[in-house]
XYZ file of C-alpha atoms in Angstrom:
234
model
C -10.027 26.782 36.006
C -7.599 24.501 37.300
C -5.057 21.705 36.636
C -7.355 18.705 36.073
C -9.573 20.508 34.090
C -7.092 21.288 31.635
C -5.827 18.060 31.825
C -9.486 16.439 31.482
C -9.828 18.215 28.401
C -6.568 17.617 26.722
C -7.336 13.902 27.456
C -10.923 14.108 25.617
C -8.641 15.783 22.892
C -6.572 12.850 22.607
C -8.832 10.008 22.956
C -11.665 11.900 20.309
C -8.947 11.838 17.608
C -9.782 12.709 13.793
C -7.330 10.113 13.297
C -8.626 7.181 15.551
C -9.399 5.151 12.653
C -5.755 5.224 10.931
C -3.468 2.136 12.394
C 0.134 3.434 13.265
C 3.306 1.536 14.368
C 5.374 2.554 17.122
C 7.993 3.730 14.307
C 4.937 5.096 12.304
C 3.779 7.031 15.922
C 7.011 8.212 16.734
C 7.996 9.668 13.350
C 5.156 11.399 13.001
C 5.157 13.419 16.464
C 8.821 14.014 15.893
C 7.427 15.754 12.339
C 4.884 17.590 14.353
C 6.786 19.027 16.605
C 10.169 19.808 14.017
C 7.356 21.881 12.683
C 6.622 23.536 15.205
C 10.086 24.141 16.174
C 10.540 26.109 12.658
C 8.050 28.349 13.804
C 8.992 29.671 17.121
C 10.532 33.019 16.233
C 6.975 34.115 14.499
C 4.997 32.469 17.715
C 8.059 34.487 19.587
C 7.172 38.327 17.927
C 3.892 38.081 17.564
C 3.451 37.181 21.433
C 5.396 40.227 21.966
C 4.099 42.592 19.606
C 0.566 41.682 20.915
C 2.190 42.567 24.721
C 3.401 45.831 23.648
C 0.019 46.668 22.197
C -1.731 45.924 25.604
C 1.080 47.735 27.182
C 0.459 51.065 25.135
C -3.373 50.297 26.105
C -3.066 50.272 29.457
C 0.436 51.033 30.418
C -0.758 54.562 31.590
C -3.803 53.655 33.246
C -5.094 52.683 36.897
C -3.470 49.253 36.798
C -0.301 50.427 34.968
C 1.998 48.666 37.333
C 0.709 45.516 37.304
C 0.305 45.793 33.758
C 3.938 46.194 33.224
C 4.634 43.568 35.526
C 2.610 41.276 33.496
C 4.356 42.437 30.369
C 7.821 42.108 31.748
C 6.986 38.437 32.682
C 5.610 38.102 29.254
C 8.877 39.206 27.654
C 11.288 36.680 30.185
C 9.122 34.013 29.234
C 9.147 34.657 25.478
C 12.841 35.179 25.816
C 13.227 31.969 27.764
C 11.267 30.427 24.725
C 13.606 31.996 22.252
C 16.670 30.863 23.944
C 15.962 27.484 24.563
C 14.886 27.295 20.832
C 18.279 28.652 19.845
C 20.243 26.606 21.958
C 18.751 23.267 21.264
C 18.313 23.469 17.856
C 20.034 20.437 15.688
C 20.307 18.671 19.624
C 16.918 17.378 20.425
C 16.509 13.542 21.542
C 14.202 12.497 19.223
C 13.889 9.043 20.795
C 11.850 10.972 24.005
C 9.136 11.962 21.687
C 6.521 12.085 24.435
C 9.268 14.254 26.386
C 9.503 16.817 24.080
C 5.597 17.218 23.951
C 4.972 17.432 27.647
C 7.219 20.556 27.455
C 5.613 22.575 23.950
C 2.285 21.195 25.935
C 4.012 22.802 29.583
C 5.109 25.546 27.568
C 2.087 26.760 25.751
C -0.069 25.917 28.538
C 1.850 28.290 30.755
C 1.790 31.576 27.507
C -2.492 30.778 27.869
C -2.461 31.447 31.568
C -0.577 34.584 31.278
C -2.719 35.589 28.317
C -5.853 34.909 30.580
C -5.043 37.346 33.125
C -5.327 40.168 30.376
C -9.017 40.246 30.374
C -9.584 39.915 33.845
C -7.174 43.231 34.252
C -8.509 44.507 31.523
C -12.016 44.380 31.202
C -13.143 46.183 34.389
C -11.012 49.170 33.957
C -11.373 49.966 30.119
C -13.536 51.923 28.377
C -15.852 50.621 24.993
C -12.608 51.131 22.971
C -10.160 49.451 25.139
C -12.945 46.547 25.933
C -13.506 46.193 21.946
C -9.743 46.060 20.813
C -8.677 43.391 23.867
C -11.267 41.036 22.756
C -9.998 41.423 19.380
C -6.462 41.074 20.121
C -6.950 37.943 22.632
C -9.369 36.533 19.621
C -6.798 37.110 17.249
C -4.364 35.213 19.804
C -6.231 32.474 19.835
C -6.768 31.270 16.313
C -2.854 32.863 15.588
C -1.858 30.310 18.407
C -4.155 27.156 16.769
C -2.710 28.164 13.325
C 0.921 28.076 14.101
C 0.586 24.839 16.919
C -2.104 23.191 16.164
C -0.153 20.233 14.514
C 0.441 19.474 18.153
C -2.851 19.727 19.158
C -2.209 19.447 23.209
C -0.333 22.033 22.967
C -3.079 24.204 20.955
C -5.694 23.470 23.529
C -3.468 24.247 26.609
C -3.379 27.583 25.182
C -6.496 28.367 24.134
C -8.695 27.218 26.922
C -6.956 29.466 29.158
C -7.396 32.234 27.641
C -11.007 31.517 26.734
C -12.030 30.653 30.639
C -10.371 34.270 31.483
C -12.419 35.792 28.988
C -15.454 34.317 30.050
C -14.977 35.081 33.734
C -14.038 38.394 32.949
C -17.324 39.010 30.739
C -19.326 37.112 33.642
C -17.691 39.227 36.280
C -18.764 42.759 34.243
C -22.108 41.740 35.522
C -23.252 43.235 32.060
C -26.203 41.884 30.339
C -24.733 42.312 26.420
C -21.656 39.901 27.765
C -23.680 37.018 27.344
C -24.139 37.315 24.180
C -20.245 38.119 23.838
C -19.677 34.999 26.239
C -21.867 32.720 23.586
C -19.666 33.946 20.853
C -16.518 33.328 22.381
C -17.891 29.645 23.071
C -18.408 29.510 19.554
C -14.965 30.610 18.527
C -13.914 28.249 20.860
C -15.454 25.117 19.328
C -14.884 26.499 15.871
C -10.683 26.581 17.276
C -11.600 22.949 18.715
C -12.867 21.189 15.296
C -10.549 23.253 13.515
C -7.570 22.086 15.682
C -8.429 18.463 14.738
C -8.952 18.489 11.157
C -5.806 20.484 11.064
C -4.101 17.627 13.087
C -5.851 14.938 10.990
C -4.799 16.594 7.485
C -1.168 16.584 8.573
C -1.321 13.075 9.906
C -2.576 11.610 6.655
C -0.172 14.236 4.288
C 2.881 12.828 6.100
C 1.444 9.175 5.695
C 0.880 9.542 2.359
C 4.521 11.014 1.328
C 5.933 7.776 3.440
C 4.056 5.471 1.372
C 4.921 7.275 -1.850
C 9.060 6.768 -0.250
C 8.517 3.301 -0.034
C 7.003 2.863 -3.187
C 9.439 4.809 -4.900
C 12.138 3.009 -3.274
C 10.318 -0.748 -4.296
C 10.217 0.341 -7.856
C 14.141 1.885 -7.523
C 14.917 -1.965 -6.324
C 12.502 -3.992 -8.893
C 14.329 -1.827 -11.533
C 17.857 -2.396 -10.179
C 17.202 -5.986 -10.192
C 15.616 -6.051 -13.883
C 18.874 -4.284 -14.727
C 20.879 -7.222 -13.362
């Protein structure tokens, strides 16, 4: 998997939009991503522990095993970049520029992007040196990580797709490279789970979208009968 890849599919993301048929200002546009991403914002402490309580769940997995070194080198990495997240979070809070919308979504986009990759490493460490056990309770946990990641960003969906097709390409290379004939079947169920994360991703988006548009025109209409009533009054 590589760059343009990624980027070719975040682009068929964008331009296959639930929302394709709903005509937004600029003011409209930018509101709304600035919503979208305030909410994601709230959430970064959970997005935060869970990443790390998933890390120190492979680490007790396979902390003591063959590849224990590199596995805590992975996990160490995991927990600078997770504090790097938490930091950042902390220190720009109340201070973002929310006139470079399409700034701040290149980085949660950069940012998630970069948490897939180091999730899709997991499987390809993982998978050839544990047993049924071990193989069973990764795929579970990455699985888990997948729709926990598209449930807590996917109203930025960019960013929800940079991290899960990461972390489903490692898991099918890793199933591929077990040379295994039962991990095709495993590799057409993570597929599925993959498009059911896709679709799921986008109605997500496209319920928020029209929520927040609806509560705008409710404002305005609120605030026309607040004026037609002042005006009666006078």
């Amino acid at each position: 998997m590589n760059s343009r890849w990624l980027q070719k599919n975040l682009s068929s993301l964008r331009s296959k939009s639930p929302i394709s048929d709903i005509a937004l200002t600029q003011e409209q546009s930018m509101r709304l991503q600035n919503s979208q991403l305030d909410s994601v914002a709230e959430l970064t402490t959970v997005i935060v522990m869970a990443g790390l309580l998933n890390t120190m769940v492979i680490l007790l997995m396979f902390g003591a095993g063959p590849l224990g070194n590199l596995f805590s080198f992975w996990g160490i990495s995991m927990c600078v970049v997770m504090g790097y997240i938490m930091l950042s979070r902390i220190r720009n809070a109340g201070k973002e520029n929310r006139d470079k919308v399409d700034e701040r979504t290149r980085q949660y986009v950069r940012g998630s992007t970069v948490i897939g990759f180091f999730w899709a490493i997991v499987p390809l460490m993982a998978f050839p040196v544990g047993d049924d056990i071990q193989f069973a309770a990764t795929g579970i946990i990455l699985t888990a990580t997948m729709f926990g990641g598209v449930l807590l960003i996917g109203r930025v969906p960019d960013a929800a797709m940079g991290f899960v097709l990461p972390i489903l390409g490692g898991m099918l290379a890793a199933l591929q490279l077990q040379q295994d004939p039962r991990n095709g079947l495993l590799s057409i169920l993570a597929l599925v789970y993959g498009g059911v994360l896709y679709f799921g991703a986008r109605l997500a988006y496209a319920q928020f979208v029209r929520q927040q548009l609806g509560q705008e025109a409710l404002e305005e209409q609120t605030q026309v009968i607040g004026l037609l009533l002042k005006d009666f009054e006078e």
